[in-house]
Coordinates of C-alpha atoms in Angstrom, one line a residue:
M1 CA -0.1 0.0 -0.1
T2 CA 1.5 3.5 -1.1
I3 CA 0.2 6.9 0.8
R4 CA -1.7 9.5 -2.2
S5 CA -2.4 13.4 -1.9
R6 CA -6.6 12.8 -2.6
I7 CA -7.9 16.4 -3.1
V8 CA -11.4 15.7 -1.2
G9 CA -12.8 19.4 -1.5
V10 CA -12.7 22.7 -4.0
G11 CA -12.9 26.1 -3.9
A12 CA -12.8 29.5 -5.0
Y13 CA -13.6 32.8 -4.4
L14 CA -14.2 35.8 -7.1
P15 CA -14.5 39.6 -5.8
E16 CA -17.7 41.3 -6.4
R17 CA -16.9 44.3 -8.9
V18 CA -16.8 43.1 -12.7
V19 CA -14.7 45.1 -14.6
T20 CA -16.1 44.5 -18.6
N21 CA -13.9 45.3 -21.6
D22 CA -16.2 48.4 -22.2
D23 CA -15.3 49.5 -18.8
L24 CA -11.6 49.1 -19.5
A25 CA -12.4 51.5 -22.5
K26 CA -12.7 54.5 -20.9
V27 CA -9.9 54.8 -18.8
V28 CA -7.1 52.5 -21.1
D29 CA -6.8 53.3 -25.7
T30 CA -8.5 50.1 -26.8
D31 CA -12.1 48.7 -27.6
N32 CA -13.9 45.5 -26.9
D33 CA -12.7 43.8 -30.2
W34 CA -9.1 44.5 -29.8
I35 CA -9.5 42.4 -26.4
V36 CA -11.5 39.4 -27.5
E37 CA -9.9 39.3 -30.8
R38 CA -6.7 38.9 -28.6
T39 CA -7.2 37.0 -25.5
G40 CA -10.1 36.1 -25.3
I41 CA -11.5 38.2 -22.6
R42 CA -14.4 40.0 -21.8
Q43 CA -14.2 41.3 -18.4
R44 CA -12.3 40.3 -14.9
H45 CA -13.1 40.9 -11.1
I46 CA -11.0 43.5 -10.1
A47 CA -10.8 43.3 -5.5
A48 CA -12.2 46.5 -4.0
E49 CA -10.3 48.9 -2.0
G50 CA -9.2 47.3 1.6
Q51 CA -9.4 44.1 0.1
F52 CA -6.5 42.2 0.3
T53 CA -4.7 38.6 -1.6
S54 CA -5.4 37.3 2.0
H55 CA -9.4 37.9 2.0
L56 CA -9.3 36.6 -0.8
A57 CA -7.4 33.2 0.2
I58 CA -9.3 32.9 3.2
A59 CA -12.6 33.2 1.5
A60 CA -11.8 30.5 -1.1
A61 CA -9.8 27.9 2.0
E62 CA -13.4 28.3 4.1
R63 CA -15.9 27.4 0.9
A64 CA -13.0 24.2 -0.1
L65 CA -13.0 23.5 3.9
A66 CA -16.7 23.3 3.6
A67 CA -17.2 20.7 0.3
A68 CA -15.0 18.5 2.2
G69 CA -16.0 18.2 5.6
V70 CA -13.2 19.1 7.4
A71 CA -12.1 21.8 9.8
G72 CA -9.4 24.3 9.5
A73 CA -8.6 23.3 13.8
D74 CA -8.2 20.0 12.1
V75 CA -5.9 21.6 8.8
D76 CA -1.6 21.0 9.2
L77 CA -0.6 22.6 6.1
I78 CA -1.5 25.3 4.1
V79 CA 0.5 26.5 1.2
L80 CA -0.5 29.6 -0.8
A81 CA 1.4 30.2 -4.1
T82 CA 0.8 34.0 -4.5
A83 CA 2.9 37.1 -6.6
T84 CA 1.1 39.6 -4.9
P85 CA 1.6 38.9 -1.0
D86 CA -0.1 41.1 1.7
N87 CA 3.1 42.2 3.0
T88 CA 6.7 41.4 1.9
F89 CA 6.1 39.5 5.1
P90 CA 4.9 37.7 6.9
A91 CA 4.0 35.0 4.9
T92 CA 0.1 35.4 3.7
A93 CA -0.4 31.7 4.3
T94 CA -0.5 32.7 8.5
R95 CA -3.4 34.9 8.0
V96 CA -5.1 32.0 6.8
Q97 CA -3.8 30.0 9.5
A98 CA -5.1 32.4 11.6
A99 CA -8.2 32.8 10.4
I100 CA -9.8 29.2 9.7
G101 CA -8.6 28.6 13.4
M102 CA -5.6 26.1 12.5
T103 CA -3.5 26.7 15.5
H104 CA -0.7 23.5 15.3
G105 CA 0.9 22.4 11.9
F106 CA 2.7 25.7 9.7
A107 CA 2.4 27.5 7.0
F108 CA 3.7 29.3 4.5
D109 CA 3.9 31.0 1.3
I110 CA 5.4 30.1 -2.4
Q111 CA 6.0 32.3 -5.3
A112 CA 6.0 31.3 -8.9
V113 CA 3.9 33.5 -10.2
C114 CA 1.0 31.7 -12.8
S115 CA 2.1 28.0 -11.8
G116 CA 2.0 28.6 -8.2
F117 CA -0.6 26.6 -7.5
I118 CA 1.3 23.4 -8.8
Y119 CA 4.1 24.3 -7.5
A120 CA 2.4 24.5 -4.5
L121 CA 0.5 21.3 -4.8
S122 CA 3.7 19.4 -5.9
V123 CA 5.2 21.2 -2.3
A124 CA 1.9 19.1 -0.4
D125 CA 1.3 16.5 -2.0
S126 CA 5.4 16.0 -0.9
F127 CA 4.4 16.4 2.5
I128 CA 2.0 14.2 2.5
K129 CA 4.1 11.3 0.9
S130 CA 6.2 11.8 3.3
G131 CA 4.2 11.3 6.0
Q132 CA 4.8 14.6 7.9
V133 CA 0.8 16.1 7.0
K134 CA -2.7 14.0 7.0
T135 CA -4.1 16.8 6.2
A136 CA -2.7 20.1 3.6
L137 CA -5.1 23.0 2.2
V138 CA -3.2 24.3 -0.7
I139 CA -4.3 28.4 -2.2
G140 CA -3.4 30.0 -5.1
A141 CA -4.7 33.9 -4.5
E142 CA -3.8 36.7 -6.3
T143 CA -4.6 40.6 -6.9
F144 CA -3.1 41.4 -9.6
S145 CA -4.7 44.9 -10.5
R146 CA -1.9 46.7 -7.2
I147 CA 0.7 46.0 -9.7
L148 CA -0.8 46.4 -13.5
D149 CA 0.1 50.0 -14.9
W150 CA -3.2 51.1 -16.2
N151 CA -1.9 52.9 -19.3
D152 CA -0.8 49.7 -20.3
R153 CA -3.3 48.7 -22.6
S154 CA -0.9 45.3 -23.9
T155 CA -1.0 43.9 -20.1
C156 CA -3.5 45.8 -18.1
V157 CA -6.5 43.7 -20.0
L158 CA -4.9 40.7 -19.6
F159 CA -5.4 40.1 -15.3
G160 CA -7.9 39.8 -12.9
D161 CA -8.0 39.3 -8.9
G162 CA -9.7 36.3 -7.5
A163 CA -8.9 32.9 -5.1
G164 CA -8.9 28.9 -4.5
A165 CA -8.5 26.4 -2.8
V166 CA -8.2 22.5 -2.8
V167 CA -8.3 20.4 0.3
L168 CA -6.2 16.7 0.4
Q169 CA -6.1 14.2 3.0
A170 CA -3.3 11.4 3.1
E171 CA -5.1 8.4 1.5
E172 CA -4.3 4.3 1.3
G173 CA -4.2 3.5 -2.4
A174 CA -3.3 0.7 -4.3
G175 CA 0.2 2.6 -5.5
N176 CA -1.2 2.5 -9.7
G177 CA -3.4 4.9 -11.8
D178 CA -6.5 3.2 -11.0
D179 CA -6.3 5.1 -7.1
R180 CA -8.4 7.7 -6.4
G181 CA -5.6 11.5 -5.5
I182 CA -2.4 13.1 -7.4
L183 CA -0.8 10.8 -9.0
S184 CA 2.2 12.6 -10.1
T185 CA 3.6 16.3 -10.7
H186 CA 6.1 17.9 -13.1
L187 CA 7.9 21.4 -12.2
H188 CA 10.5 22.7 -14.1
S189 CA 12.1 26.7 -15.0
D190 CA 14.6 28.9 -16.9
G191 CA 15.8 31.8 -15.4
R192 CA 17.0 32.7 -18.7
H193 CA 13.4 34.0 -19.6
Y194 CA 13.7 35.6 -16.1
D195 CA 12.6 39.7 -18.0
M196 CA 10.3 38.6 -20.6
L197 CA 7.5 38.4 -17.5
H198 CA 8.7 40.0 -14.7
V199 CA 7.5 43.5 -11.7
D200 CA 9.8 46.2 -12.2
G201 CA 10.4 46.4 -8.4
G202 CA 10.9 45.0 -4.8
P203 CA 12.3 45.5 -1.5
S204 CA 16.1 44.2 -2.8
S205 CA 16.0 46.3 -5.1
T206 CA 13.7 49.3 -5.7
Q207 CA 12.5 49.5 -2.8
T208 CA 9.3 50.2 -4.9
V209 CA 5.8 47.2 -5.5
G210 CA 6.9 48.1 -9.6
H211 CA 4.6 47.1 -12.5
L212 CA 4.0 43.8 -14.0
R213 CA 6.1 44.4 -18.3
M214 CA 5.9 41.9 -20.7
E215 CA 7.1 40.6 -23.6
G216 CA 3.9 38.9 -24.9
R217 CA 5.1 37.2 -28.3
E218 CA 7.5 36.1 -26.5
V219 CA 5.9 34.2 -23.7
F220 CA 2.9 33.0 -26.3
R221 CA 6.0 31.2 -27.9
H222 CA 7.4 29.7 -25.2
A223 CA 4.1 29.2 -22.7
V224 CA 2.8 27.2 -26.2
S225 CA 5.8 24.7 -26.5
N226 CA 6.5 24.3 -22.9
L227 CA 3.1 23.7 -21.8
T228 CA 2.8 20.4 -25.0
Q229 CA 6.1 19.8 -23.2
V230 CA 5.6 19.0 -19.5
V231 CA 2.2 17.8 -20.5
H232 CA 3.8 14.8 -22.8
E233 CA 6.0 14.8 -19.4
T234 CA 3.3 14.3 -17.4
L235 CA 1.6 11.4 -20.3
A236 CA 4.5 9.1 -19.8
A237 CA 5.5 9.6 -16.6
N238 CA 2.3 7.7 -16.5
N239 CA 1.6 4.9 -19.6
L240 CA -1.1 7.4 -20.6
S241 CA -2.0 9.2 -24.4
A242 CA -4.1 12.1 -24.2
D243 CA -6.9 10.3 -25.4
D244 CA -6.5 9.0 -21.5
I245 CA -7.2 12.2 -20.4
D246 CA -11.1 13.4 -18.7
W247 CA -10.0 17.3 -18.3
L248 CA -7.1 20.1 -18.9
V249 CA -7.6 22.0 -16.4
P250 CA -4.9 25.2 -18.1
H251 CA -3.6 27.6 -16.5
Q252 CA -6.2 30.6 -18.1
A253 CA -4.1 33.4 -19.1
N254 CA -5.2 33.6 -23.4
K255 CA -7.6 32.1 -25.5
R256 CA -5.7 31.5 -27.6
I257 CA -2.4 30.2 -25.7
L258 CA -5.2 27.4 -24.6
E259 CA -6.0 26.8 -27.9
G260 CA -2.8 26.3 -29.5
T261 CA -1.8 24.2 -26.8
A262 CA -4.8 21.4 -27.6
R263 CA -3.9 21.8 -31.1
K264 CA -0.3 20.0 -30.3
L265 CA -2.5 17.2 -27.6
N266 CA -5.1 16.4 -30.1
M267 CA -7.2 17.2 -27.4
P268 CA -11.1 18.4 -28.4
A269 CA -12.5 22.2 -26.8
E270 CA -14.6 20.7 -25.1
R271 CA -12.4 18.7 -22.8
I272 CA -10.8 21.8 -21.8
V273 CA -12.0 23.7 -18.7
M274 CA -11.3 27.2 -20.3
T275 CA -12.7 30.6 -17.0
V276 CA -10.9 33.1 -19.1
E277 CA -13.4 34.7 -20.6
R278 CA -14.9 36.1 -17.4
H279 CA -12.1 36.0 -15.1
A280 CA -9.0 37.0 -17.4
N281 CA -5.8 36.1 -15.8
T282 CA -5.9 34.7 -12.5
S283 CA -1.8 34.1 -12.3
A284 CA -2.0 31.5 -9.1
A285 CA -5.4 31.9 -8.8
S286 CA -6.5 30.2 -11.9
V287 CA -6.0 27.0 -12.2
P288 CA -7.7 25.6 -9.2
M289 CA -10.8 28.7 -9.3
A290 CA -11.4 26.5 -12.6
L291 CA -11.0 23.2 -11.1
A292 CA -13.6 24.9 -8.1
E293 CA -16.3 25.2 -11.2
A294 CA -15.7 22.5 -13.6
V295 CA -16.0 20.5 -9.8
G296 CA -19.2 22.4 -8.6
D297 CA -21.1 22.6 -11.9
G298 CA -20.7 19.0 -12.5
R299 CA -18.5 18.1 -15.2
I300 CA -15.7 16.9 -13.4
K301 CA -17.2 14.2 -11.6
A302 CA -15.3 11.4 -9.2
G303 CA -12.6 9.0 -10.7
E304 CA -12.5 10.9 -14.3
L305 CA -8.4 11.9 -14.8
V306 CA -7.4 15.8 -15.1
L307 CA -4.8 17.4 -15.8
L308 CA -3.3 20.5 -14.6
E309 CA -1.1 22.5 -16.1
A310 CA 0.7 26.4 -16.3
M311 CA 3.6 28.3 -16.5
G312 CA 4.3 31.6 -14.9
G313 CA 6.8 34.1 -15.3
G314 CA 10.9 33.5 -14.7
F315 CA 9.9 30.9 -17.0
T316 CA 8.3 28.2 -14.5
W317 CA 5.9 26.0 -16.1
G318 CA 4.6 22.4 -14.9
A319 CA 2.2 19.7 -14.9
A320 CA 0.0 17.8 -12.1
L321 CA -2.1 14.3 -12.8
V322 CA -4.7 14.2 -11.0
R323 CA -7.8 11.7 -10.3
M324 CA -10.8 12.5 -8.9

């Protein structure tokens, strides 16, 4: 028998304020058709004044815990993926820890930008498989609206705010692909591309928060290539083909990236969870938010194979194969 990390609950939270493309056209030189044609995005949610990343993370965590039937006090580990923490330190995860009534175990943040949730899931999975924890809360939460240059139409139209979370629990299995839970995770990074997608500020370099900067064409090219590669790597590691996957839940960056990756995998659009039209790119929050939506509306069912994948600044990228 082997120990596997099983997803027993999912949850998500979006701020109430919705900003449409037409709303953006009033403050920046753009229009709805330009945005939709290039990205597939029609609207995004933006955090209210005084609403922090921790507030979004707590709301998503509480919903995931409720879905799992797990009390916050029973969680042993919180891993929170974010590039927009409340403060430079302490970790935003510790605010979530206090809010859910978790007084034992440990909580920390992880930073891999849009790949952050995949990284966080892999870290929590490792702690569970090692026997150090039995119940883990994995969160992706972002307020990217706080680091956008609202005069730069090439970037400000792309992003939104939100949070998603999953509850993992240790479960014994036979050690084969029929077990429910995380079957494998695969992580990569290539720091040579640091400047292609970055924020031009930080406590060590400029003592300011800075704004997001991106070389869009290069990011697109690397995204399709790297995501296709890591999906093939994941399938090979599990002796599977794309036809064996019930659902692909990708990072919701850009509809063209999603469609380009799907074409390379010969995967039909009806098996891909897409929320980018309504949520835009929510960085580390996008994968768990999309997963929560598809589980919540009944598309993803118990026992199905789900492939999660993402790429972010750095570049970082990764994938996780899960049997729900």
